[in-house]
PDB file of C-alpha atoms in Angstrom:
ATOM      1  CA  TYR T 197      17.883   2.385  55.135  1.00 86.00           C
ATOM      2  CA  LYS T 198      21.329   4.028  54.683  1.00 88.00           C
ATOM      3  CA  GLU T 199      22.044   5.680  57.743  1.00 88.00           C
ATOM      4  CA  ALA T 200      24.570   2.878  58.941  1.00 86.00           C
ATOM      5  CA  TRP T 201      26.681   3.767  55.901  1.00 85.00           C
ATOM      6  CA  GLU T 202      26.359   7.771  56.340  1.00 85.00           C
ATOM      7  CA  LYS T 203      27.879   6.997  59.863  1.00 82.00           C
ATOM      8  CA  ASP T 204      30.901   4.752  58.770  1.00 81.00           C
ATOM      9  CA  LYS T 205      31.839   6.262  55.764  1.00 79.00           C
ATOM     10  CA  THR T 206      34.112   9.147  57.351  1.00 78.00           C
ATOM     11  CA  MET T 207      35.655   6.661  59.485  1.00 79.00           C
ATOM     12  CA  ILE T 208      36.936   4.806  56.879  1.00 76.00           C
ATOM     13  CA  HIS T 209      40.783   5.131  55.740  1.00 76.00           C
ATOM     14  CA  VAL T 210      42.127   4.452  52.383  1.00 74.00           C
ATOM     15  CA  MET T 211      45.912   4.477  52.139  1.00 81.00           C
ATOM     16  CA  PRO T 212      47.307   6.862  49.766  1.00 80.00           C
ATOM     17  CA  ASP T 213      49.532   3.930  47.778  1.00 85.00           C
ATOM     18  CA  THR T 214      47.185   1.246  46.865  1.00 87.00           C
ATOM     19  CA  PRO T 215      47.026   0.012  43.543  1.00 86.00           C
ATOM     20  CA  GLU T 216      43.414   1.035  42.695  1.00 88.00           C
ATOM     21  CA  ILE T 217      44.506   4.731  43.839  1.00 87.00           C
ATOM     22  CA  ASN T 218      47.367   4.616  41.856  1.00 90.00           C
ATOM     23  CA  LEU T 219      45.671   3.685  38.754  1.00 91.00           C
ATOM     24  CA  ALA T 220      42.893   6.349  39.024  1.00 90.00           C
ATOM     25  CA  LYS T 221      45.845   8.687  39.176  1.00 89.00           C
ATOM     26  CA  ALA T 222      47.359   7.145  36.274  1.00 89.00           C
ATOM     27  CA  ASN T 223      43.950   7.186  34.569  1.00 90.00           C
ATOM     28  CA  ALA T 224      43.759  11.032  35.188  1.00 89.00           C
ATOM     29  CA  VAL T 225      46.913  11.461  33.634  1.00 86.00           C
ATOM     30  CA  HIS T 226      46.261  10.019  31.053  1.00 85.00           C
ATOM     31  CA  TYR T 227      42.768  11.696  30.169  1.00 85.00           C
ATOM     32  CA  SER T 228      43.887  15.236  31.098  1.00 87.00           C
ATOM     33  CA  GLN T 229      43.936  17.869  28.312  1.00 86.00           C
ATOM     34  CA  LYS T 230      46.049  20.037  29.813  1.00 86.00           C
ATOM     35  CA  LYS T 231      49.013  16.955  30.238  1.00 84.00           C
ATOM     36  CA  TYR T 232      48.341  16.224  26.517  1.00 84.00           C
ATOM     37  CA  LYS T 233      49.078  19.288  25.218  1.00 86.00           C
ATOM     38  CA  ASP T 234      51.864  20.411  27.263  1.00 85.00           C
ATOM     39  CA  ALA T 235      54.624  19.196  25.454  1.00 81.00           C
ATOM     40  CA  TRP T 236      53.099  21.006  22.440  1.00 82.00           C
ATOM     41  CA  ASP T 237      52.374  24.186  24.260  1.00 83.00           C
ATOM     42  CA  GLU T 238      55.834  24.415  25.049  1.00 81.00           C
ATOM     43  CA  VAL T 239      57.208  23.681  21.374  1.00 77.00           C
ATOM     44  CA  LYS T 240      54.892  26.024  19.675  1.00 77.00           C
ATOM     45  CA  VAL T 241      56.136  29.282  21.889  1.00 73.00           C
ATOM     46  CA  SER T 242      59.712  28.567  20.833  1.00 71.00           C
ATOM     47  CA  TYR T 243      58.991  27.475  17.175  1.00 67.00           C
ATOM     48  CA  ASP T 244      60.577  30.234  14.687  1.00 69.00           C
ATOM     49  CA  LEU T 245      59.990  29.459  10.889  1.00 71.00           C
ATOM     50  CA  ARG T 246      61.382  32.272   8.376  1.00 77.00           C
ATOM     51  CA  ALA T 247      59.930  33.357   4.944  1.00 79.00           C
ATOM     52  CA  ASP T 248      62.840  31.668   3.438  1.00 83.00           C
ATOM     53  CA  ALA T 249      62.138  28.601   5.211  1.00 82.00           C
ATOM     54  CA  ILE T 250      62.270  25.267   2.219  1.00 84.00           C
ATOM     55  CA  PRO T 251      58.709  24.374   3.164  1.00 82.00           C
ATOM     56  CA  ILE T 252      57.591  27.498   2.871  1.00 85.00           C
ATOM     57  CA  LYS T 253      59.300  28.085  -0.630  1.00 87.00           C
ATOM     58  CA  THR T 254      57.959  24.548  -1.425  1.00 88.00           C
ATOM     59  CA  ALA T 255      54.551  25.623  -0.667  1.00 88.00           C
ATOM     60  CA  LYS T 256      54.597  28.993  -2.308  1.00 86.00           C
ATOM     61  CA  ALA T 257      56.196  27.145  -5.686  1.00 85.00           C
ATOM     62  CA  SER T 258      53.352  24.813  -5.457  1.00 85.00           C
ATOM     63  CA  ARG T 259      50.331  27.482  -5.550  1.00 84.00           C
ATOM     64  CA  GLU T 260      52.080  29.347  -8.148  1.00 81.00           C
ATOM     65  CA  ILE T 261      51.795  26.057 -10.036  1.00 82.00           C
ATOM     66  CA  ALA T 262      48.240  25.272  -9.365  1.00 79.00           C
ATOM     67  CA  SER T 263      47.090  28.744  -9.901  1.00 81.00           C
ATOM     68  CA  ASP T 264      44.814  29.336 -12.970  1.00 81.00           C
ATOM     69  CA  TYR T 265      46.165  33.111 -12.724  1.00 80.00           C
ATOM     70  CA  LYS T 266      49.777  32.255 -13.462  1.00 78.00           C
ATOM     71  CA  TYR T 267      49.126  29.857 -16.080  1.00 78.00           C
ATOM     72  CA  LYS T 268      47.498  32.027 -18.049  1.00 82.00           C
ATOM     73  CA  LEU T 269      49.642  35.317 -17.383  1.00 82.00           C
ATOM     74  CA  GLU T 270      51.829  34.438 -20.707  1.00 79.00           C
ATOM     75  CA  HIS T 271      49.281  34.069 -22.481  1.00 77.00           C
ATOM     76  CA  GLU T 272      47.278  37.113 -21.702  1.00 79.00           C
ATOM     77  CA  LYS T 273      50.856  39.247 -22.162  1.00 78.00           C
ATOM     78  CA  GLN T 274      51.079  37.920 -25.496  1.00 74.00           C
ATOM     79  CA  LYS T 275      47.573  38.212 -26.682  1.00 71.00           C
ATOM     80  CA  GLY T 276      48.356  41.898 -28.338  1.00 62.00           C
ATOM     81  CA  HIS T 277      51.490  41.036 -29.941  1.00 64.00           C
ATOM     82  CA  TYR T 278      49.780  38.328 -32.333  1.00 56.00           C
ATOM     83  CA  VAL T 279      50.703  38.554 -35.977  1.00 54.00           C
ATOM     84  CA  GLY T 280      47.552  38.546 -38.195  1.00 62.00           C
ATOM     85  CA  VAL T 281      45.690  40.447 -40.974  1.00 64.00           C
ATOM     86  CA  PRO T 282      45.221  43.764 -41.308  1.00 67.00           C
ATOM     87  CA  ASN T 283      40.762  43.585 -41.633  1.00 71.00           C
ATOM     88  CA  ALA T 284      38.218  40.837 -41.181  1.00 66.00           C
ATOM     89  CA  LYS T 285      38.208  40.106 -44.791  1.00 71.00           C
ATOM     90  CA  GLY T 286      41.938  39.044 -45.230  1.00 70.00           C
ATOM     91  CA  ASP T 287      41.300  36.187 -42.869  1.00 74.00           C
ATOM     92  CA  SER T 288      39.980  32.984 -44.716  1.00 78.00           C
ATOM     93  CA  LYS T 289      37.837  31.496 -41.667  1.00 80.00           C
ATOM     94  CA  ILE T 290      36.261  34.788 -40.926  1.00 81.00           C
ATOM     95  CA  GLN T 291      35.313  35.719 -44.514  1.00 83.00           C
ATOM     96  CA  PHE T 292      33.824  32.535 -44.948  1.00 86.00           C
ATOM     97  CA  ALA T 293      31.695  33.020 -41.460  1.00 87.00           C
ATOM     98  CA  LEU T 294      30.900  36.267 -42.915  1.00 85.00           C
ATOM     99  CA  ASP T 295      29.328  34.614 -46.044  1.00 87.00           C
ATOM    100  CA  VAL T 296      27.539  32.193 -44.244  1.00 88.00           C
ATOM    101  CA  ALA T 297      25.970  34.726 -42.050  1.00 88.00           C
ATOM    102  CA  LYS T 298      25.045  36.331 -45.008  1.00 85.00           C
ATOM    103  CA  VAL T 299      23.297  33.726 -46.343  1.00 85.00           C
ATOM    104  CA  GLN T 300      21.619  32.587 -43.725  1.00 85.00           C
ATOM    105  CA  SER T 301      20.413  36.384 -43.234  1.00 87.00           C
ATOM    106  CA  GLU T 302      16.572  36.973 -43.599  1.00 85.00           C
ATOM    107  CA  ARG T 303      17.464  40.589 -44.377  1.00 86.00           C
ATOM    108  CA  GLU T 304      19.949  39.783 -46.687  1.00 83.00           C
ATOM    109  CA  TYR T 305      17.422  37.604 -48.629  1.00 83.00           C
ATOM    110  CA  LYS T 306      14.813  40.136 -48.622  1.00 86.00           C
ATOM    111  CA  LYS T 307      16.825  43.091 -49.570  1.00 85.00           C
ATOM    112  CA  HIS T 308      16.822  42.511 -53.626  1.00 81.00           C
ATOM    113  CA  PHE T 309      12.855  42.005 -53.514  1.00 82.00           C
ATOM    114  CA  ALA T 310      12.150  44.969 -51.487  1.00 84.00           C
ATOM    115  CA  LYS T 311      14.524  47.274 -53.909  1.00 83.00           C
ATOM    116  CA  TRP T 312      12.791  46.330 -57.042  1.00 81.00           C
ATOM    117  CA  ARG T 313       9.003  45.554 -55.929  1.00 79.00           C
ATOM    118  CA  THR T 314       7.595  49.198 -56.055  1.00 78.00           C
ATOM    119  CA  GLN T 315       8.940  49.345 -59.963  1.00 79.00           C
ATOM    120  CA  CYS T 316       7.311  46.484 -61.070  1.00 75.00           C
ATOM    121  CA  HIS T 317       4.691  47.098 -63.619  1.00 77.00           C
ATOM    122  CA  LEU T 318       1.615  44.566 -64.586  1.00 78.00           C
ATOM    123  CA  PRO T 319      -0.481  45.079 -67.389  1.00 83.00           C
ATOM    124  CA  VAL T 320      -4.393  45.112 -67.004  1.00 83.00           C
ATOM    125  CA  ASP T 321      -5.186  42.890 -69.734  1.00 88.00           C
ATOM    126  CA  MET T 322      -2.928  39.987 -68.910  1.00 87.00           C
ATOM    127  CA  MET T 323      -3.828  36.399 -68.918  1.00 90.00           C
ATOM    128  CA  ALA T 324      -3.128  35.600 -65.312  1.00 89.00           C
ATOM    129  CA  ILE T 325      -4.813  39.066 -63.838  1.00 90.00           C
ATOM    130  CA  VAL T 326      -7.995  38.490 -66.471  1.00 91.00           C
ATOM    131  CA  ALA T 327      -8.596  35.045 -65.018  1.00 92.00           C
ATOM    132  CA  ALA T 328      -8.416  35.759 -61.647  1.00 91.00           C
ATOM    133  CA  LYS T 329     -11.060  38.684 -62.394  1.00 90.00           C
ATOM    134  CA  HIS T 330     -12.967  35.915 -63.544  1.00 89.00           C
ATOM    135  CA  GLY T 331     -12.347  33.569 -60.895  1.00 88.00           C
ATOM    136  CA  GLN T 332     -13.711  35.985 -58.001  1.00 87.00           C
ATOM    137  CA  THR T 333     -17.070  36.643 -60.306  1.00 84.00           C
ATOM    138  CA  LEU T 334     -17.760  33.135 -60.256  1.00 83.00           C
ATOM    139  CA  VAL T 335     -16.770  33.105 -56.418  1.00 82.00           C
ATOM    140  CA  SER T 336     -18.480  36.139 -55.855  1.00 82.00           C
ATOM    141  CA  ASP T 337     -22.055  35.944 -53.801  1.00 74.00           C
ATOM    142  CA  THR T 338     -22.978  39.169 -55.513  1.00 74.00           C
ATOM    143  CA  GLU T 339     -23.003  38.278 -58.690  1.00 70.00           C
ATOM    144  CA  TYR T 340     -24.185  34.674 -58.194  1.00 72.00           C
ATOM    145  CA  ARG T 341     -27.409  35.325 -56.362  1.00 73.00           C
ATOM    146  CA  HIS T 342     -30.413  37.407 -58.247  1.00 71.00           C
ATOM    147  CA  TYR T 343     -33.184  38.363 -56.240  1.00 70.00           C
ATOM    148  CA  LEU T 344     -37.102  38.244 -57.539  1.00 70.00           C
ATOM    149  CA  HIS T 345     -39.279  41.348 -56.877  1.00 67.00           C
ATOM    150  CA  GLN T 346     -40.487  41.874 -53.764  1.00 71.00           C
ATOM    151  CA  TRP T 347     -44.670  41.385 -53.603  1.00 73.00           C
ATOM    152  CA  ILE T 348     -47.732  41.707 -51.006  1.00 78.00           C
ATOM    153  CA  CYS T 349     -49.516  38.552 -49.924  1.00 79.00           C
ATOM    154  CA  LEU T 350     -53.098  39.363 -48.904  1.00 83.00           C
ATOM    155  CA  PRO T 351     -53.927  37.613 -45.197  1.00 82.00           C
ATOM    156  CA  ASP T 352     -57.139  36.115 -46.934  1.00 87.00           C
ATOM    157  CA  GLN T 353     -55.749  34.173 -49.292  1.00 86.00           C
ATOM    158  CA  ASN T 354     -55.750  30.157 -49.869  1.00 89.00           C
ATOM    159  CA  ASP T 355     -52.462  29.627 -49.888  1.00 88.00           C
ATOM    160  CA  VAL T 356     -51.346  31.547 -46.891  1.00 88.00           C
ATOM    161  CA  ILE T 357     -54.043  30.405 -44.573  1.00 91.00           C
ATOM    162  CA  HIS T 358     -53.150  26.851 -45.608  1.00 91.00           C
ATOM    163  CA  ALA T 359     -49.327  27.364 -44.779  1.00 90.00           C
ATOM    164  CA  ARG T 360     -50.462  28.988 -41.582  1.00 89.00           C
ATOM    165  CA  GLN T 361     -52.454  25.890 -40.756  1.00 90.00           C
ATOM    166  CA  ALA T 362     -48.922  23.755 -42.196  1.00 91.00           C
ATOM    167  CA  TYR T 363     -46.838  25.877 -39.986  1.00 89.00           C
ATOM    168  CA  ASP T 364     -49.363  25.183 -36.601  1.00 88.00           C
ATOM    169  CA  LEU T 365     -48.939  21.413 -37.132  1.00 88.00           C
ATOM    170  CA  GLN T 366     -45.461  21.529 -37.369  1.00 87.00           C
ATOM    171  CA  SER T 367     -44.818  23.984 -34.590  1.00 88.00           C
ATOM    172  CA  ASP T 368     -43.505  22.418 -31.042  1.00 86.00           C
ATOM    173  CA  ALA T 369     -44.651  25.564 -29.370  1.00 85.00           C
ATOM    174  CA  VAL T 370     -48.417  24.907 -30.759  1.00 84.00           C
ATOM    175  CA  TYR T 371     -47.927  21.161 -30.235  1.00 85.00           C
ATOM    176  CA  LYS T 372     -47.417  21.653 -26.239  1.00 86.00           C
ATOM    177  CA  ALA T 373     -49.702  24.525 -25.682  1.00 85.00           C
ATOM    178  CA  ASP T 374     -51.971  21.880 -23.833  1.00 79.00           C
ATOM    179  CA  LEU T 375     -49.158  20.656 -21.651  1.00 80.00           C
ATOM    180  CA  GLU T 376     -47.918  24.270 -20.911  1.00 81.00           C
ATOM    181  CA  TRP T 377     -51.545  25.662 -19.785  1.00 79.00           C
ATOM    182  CA  LEU T 378     -52.042  22.418 -17.730  1.00 76.00           C
ATOM    183  CA  ARG T 379     -48.512  22.761 -15.577  1.00 76.00           C
ATOM    184  CA  GLY T 380     -50.020  25.829 -13.854  1.00 66.00           C
ATOM    185  CA  ILE T 381     -53.199  23.981 -12.231  1.00 71.00           C
ATOM    186  CA  GLY T 382     -53.033  22.428  -9.120  1.00 62.00           C
ATOM    187  CA  TRP T 383     -53.522  18.909  -9.183  1.00 65.00           C
ATOM    188  CA  LEU T 384     -53.251  16.127  -6.653  1.00 66.00           C
ATOM    189  CA  PRO T 385     -52.193  12.657  -7.865  1.00 70.00           C
ATOM    190  CA  ASN T 386     -53.696  10.836  -4.840  1.00 77.00           C
ATOM    191  CA  ASP T 387     -56.452   8.952  -6.616  1.00 75.00           C
ATOM    192  CA  SER T 388     -54.683   8.413 -10.155  1.00 78.00           C
ATOM    193  CA  LEU T 389     -54.363   5.002 -11.435  1.00 81.00           C
ATOM    194  CA  GLY T 390     -50.542   4.862 -10.968  1.00 82.00           C
ATOM    195  CA  VAL T 391     -50.279   5.777  -7.427  1.00 84.00           C
ATOM    196  CA  LYS T 392     -53.190   3.261  -6.486  1.00 88.00           C
ATOM    197  CA  HIS T 393     -51.285   0.472  -8.369  1.00 89.00           C
ATOM    198  CA  VAL T 394     -48.018   1.586  -6.228  1.00 89.00           C
ATOM    199  CA  LYS T 395     -50.184   1.774  -3.017  1.00 90.00           C
ATOM    200  CA  TYR T 396     -51.395  -1.941  -3.796  1.00 90.00           C
ATOM    201  CA  ALA T 397     -48.055  -3.165  -4.811  1.00 92.00           C
ATOM    202  CA  GLY T 398     -46.747  -1.723  -1.445  1.00 90.00           C
ATOM    203  CA  ASP T 399     -49.291  -3.161   0.914  1.00 89.00           C
ATOM    204  CA  LEU T 400     -48.380  -6.884  -0.966  1.00 88.00           C
ATOM    205  CA  LEU T 401     -44.965  -6.448  -0.638  1.00 88.00           C
ATOM    206  CA  SER T 402     -45.192  -5.082   2.965  1.00 87.00           C
ATOM    207  CA  GLU T 403     -44.139  -7.239   5.605  1.00 82.00           C
ATOM    208  CA  ARG T 404     -45.959  -5.787   8.563  1.00 80.00           C
ATOM    209  CA  LYS T 405     -49.292  -6.266   6.618  1.00 81.00           C
ATOM    210  CA  TYR T 406     -48.613 -10.131   5.236  1.00 80.00           C
ATOM    211  CA  ARG T 407     -47.652 -11.277   8.840  1.00 78.00           C
ATOM    212  CA  THR T 408     -49.308 -10.979  12.392  1.00 75.00           C
ATOM    213  CA  GLN T 409     -46.679 -10.279  14.520  1.00 76.00           C
ATOM    214  CA  ALA T 410     -46.881 -12.504  17.443  1.00 74.00           C
ATOM    215  CA  ALA T 411     -46.677  -9.417  19.966  1.00 75.00           C
ATOM    216  CA  ALA T 412     -49.916  -8.541  18.709  1.00 78.00           C
ATOM    217  CA  LEU T 413     -51.506 -11.347  19.826  1.00 78.00           C
ATOM    218  CA  PRO T 414     -53.236 -11.234  23.015  1.00 80.00           C
ATOM    219  CA  PHE T 415     -51.552 -14.267  25.593  1.00 75.00           C
ATOM    220  CA  THR T 416     -50.938 -14.871  29.308  1.00 77.00           C
ATOM    221  CA  PRO T 417     -47.619 -16.238  30.177  1.00 74.00           C
ATOM    222  CA  VAL T 418     -47.468 -19.184  32.557  1.00 78.00           C
ATOM    223  CA  ALA T 419     -45.101 -17.905  35.773  1.00 80.00           C
ATOM    224  CA  ASP T 420     -43.865 -21.573  36.631  1.00 85.00           C
ATOM    225  CA  ARG T 421     -42.704 -22.842  33.746  1.00 85.00           C
ATOM    226  CA  VAL T 422     -39.380 -24.877  33.590  1.00 88.00           C
ATOM    227  CA  ASP T 423     -37.949 -22.575  31.045  1.00 88.00           C
ATOM    228  CA  PHE T 424     -39.038 -19.203  32.637  1.00 88.00           C
ATOM    229  CA  VAL T 425     -37.917 -20.334  35.916  1.00 90.00           C
ATOM    230  CA  THR T 426     -34.558 -21.463  34.835  1.00 92.00           C
ATOM    231  CA  ALA T 427     -34.055 -18.043  32.921  1.00 92.00           C
ATOM    232  CA  LYS T 428     -34.826 -16.456  36.106  1.00 90.00           C
ATOM    233  CA  ASN T 429     -32.283 -18.425  38.115  1.00 92.00           C
ATOM    234  CA  SER T 430     -29.703 -17.567  35.778  1.00 93.00           C
ATOM    235  CA  GLY T 431     -30.337 -13.913  35.637  1.00 92.00           C
ATOM    236  CA  GLU T 432     -29.971 -13.677  39.544  1.00 90.00           C
ATOM    237  CA  ILE T 433     -26.707 -15.963  39.144  1.00 91.00           C
ATOM    238  CA  LEU T 434     -25.187 -14.022  36.239  1.00 91.00           C
ATOM    239  CA  SER T 435     -26.400 -10.628  38.105  1.00 91.00           C
ATOM    240  CA  ASP T 436     -23.258  -8.336  38.948  1.00 90.00           C
ATOM    241  CA  ILE T 437     -25.696  -6.596  41.916  1.00 90.00           C
ATOM    242  CA  LYS T 438     -26.642  -9.715  43.500  1.00 89.00           C
ATOM    243  CA  TYR T 439     -23.115 -10.628  43.424  1.00 89.00           C
ATOM    244  CA  HIS T 440     -21.552  -7.584  44.731  1.00 89.00           C
ATOM    245  CA  LYS T 441     -24.713  -6.717  47.512  1.00 88.00           C
ATOM    246  CA  ALA T 442     -23.154  -8.652  50.445  1.00 85.00           C
ATOM    247  CA  TRP T 443     -19.670  -7.138  50.232  1.00 84.00           C
ATOM    248  CA  ASN T 444     -21.405  -3.576  49.758  1.00 85.00           C
ATOM    249  CA  GLU T 445     -23.411  -4.008  52.954  1.00 83.00           C
ATOM    250  CA  ALA T 446     -20.018  -5.458  54.875  1.00 80.00           C
ATOM    251  CA  LYS T 447     -17.442  -3.207  53.617  1.00 79.00           C
ATOM    252  CA  SER T 448     -18.650   0.102  55.241  1.00 73.00           C
ATOM    253  CA  ASN T 449     -19.338  -1.452  58.496  1.00 73.00           C
ATOM    254  CA  TYR T 450     -15.695  -2.188  59.594  1.00 66.00           C
ATOM    255  CA  THR T 451     -12.174  -1.098  59.461  1.00 68.00           C
ATOM    256  CA  LEU T 452      -9.448  -3.687  59.801  1.00 70.00           C
ATOM    257  CA  THR T 453      -6.204  -1.813  61.068  1.00 74.00           C
ATOM    258  CA  ASP T 454      -4.108  -4.703  61.701  1.00 75.00           C
ATOM    259  CA  THR T 455      -4.384  -6.951  59.156  1.00 80.00           C
ATOM    260  CA  PRO T 456      -0.916  -8.707  57.612  1.00 83.00           C
ATOM    261  CA  GLN T 457      -1.481  -6.876  54.211  1.00 84.00           C
ATOM    262  CA  LEU T 458      -1.704  -3.307  55.929  1.00 85.00           C
ATOM    263  CA  ASP T 459       1.003  -4.344  58.099  1.00 86.00           C
ATOM    264  CA  MET T 460       3.201  -5.293  54.798  1.00 89.00           C
ATOM    265  CA  ALA T 461       1.916  -1.964  52.710  1.00 89.00           C
ATOM    266  CA  ARG T 462       3.062   0.233  55.652  1.00 88.00           C
ATOM    267  CA  GLU T 463       6.305  -1.396  55.800  1.00 90.00           C
ATOM    268  CA  ALA T 464       6.745  -1.035  52.006  1.00 92.00           C
ATOM    269  CA  ALA T 465       6.290   2.840  52.354  1.00 91.00           C
ATOM    270  CA  ARG T 466       8.409   3.203  54.749  1.00 89.00           C
ATOM    271  CA  ILE T 467      11.121   1.539  53.256  1.00 90.00           C
ATOM    272  CA  LEU T 468      10.479   3.355  49.813  1.00 89.00           C
ATOM    273  CA  ASN T 469      10.070   6.389  51.564  1.00 86.00           C
ATOM    274  CA  GLN T 470      13.724   6.203  52.741  1.00 73.00           C
TER     275      GLN T 470
END
């Protein structure tokens, strides 16, 4: 496909002053980074910027104006020269802050109480103390209960026997003793009334036992019925195996090498290969 072009492209001569060549050269100059920075490279080598130049001084002055350190420098110098009161109590604001802190201090609040609490004396016969003792006596469980004397009950007394019988009647363990005894006995409830009732109900609701399936009945189909013959013909028509049977038998017997389709495929492969 490219054989003719490969032979002719080395024999073509283009004039160097054609508009296309000139335009390409101009575009190359415009896009060249070297040409773009050539003037700047020549200027920056010979440029001399002195320390006392006006732009340098302007930049330094702007930096000092914007500097927070320079802004607070005079204030930091004058900090120690302020004239004030000789101590904290001489300043009204500081004294007010100290008084407020003392009022809000829990230590100062409890200082007087901690100082005098060990020197407080309460007489024993004060009305409040006597009333507290009397109330404690009323609330105390020790003084409230008076236990009766202990006695011995004989096991054959009538009241003891009656109490045991009453306890047995009310006892849940005795009430369920028969059930607990029956739990360990092996018993199969296959013949119980409830199981039989469930079986009969299942037989009544069973679809299999309620209806006789047609497949279970003996019958002999007729081979020449119209619907049977139609079904067989439809099955043969729709069969994919019968549809491809003739082709599968014939496709392995011969191969054509000069058909138009094979020639077209070879030509397309040759064109794409180039």
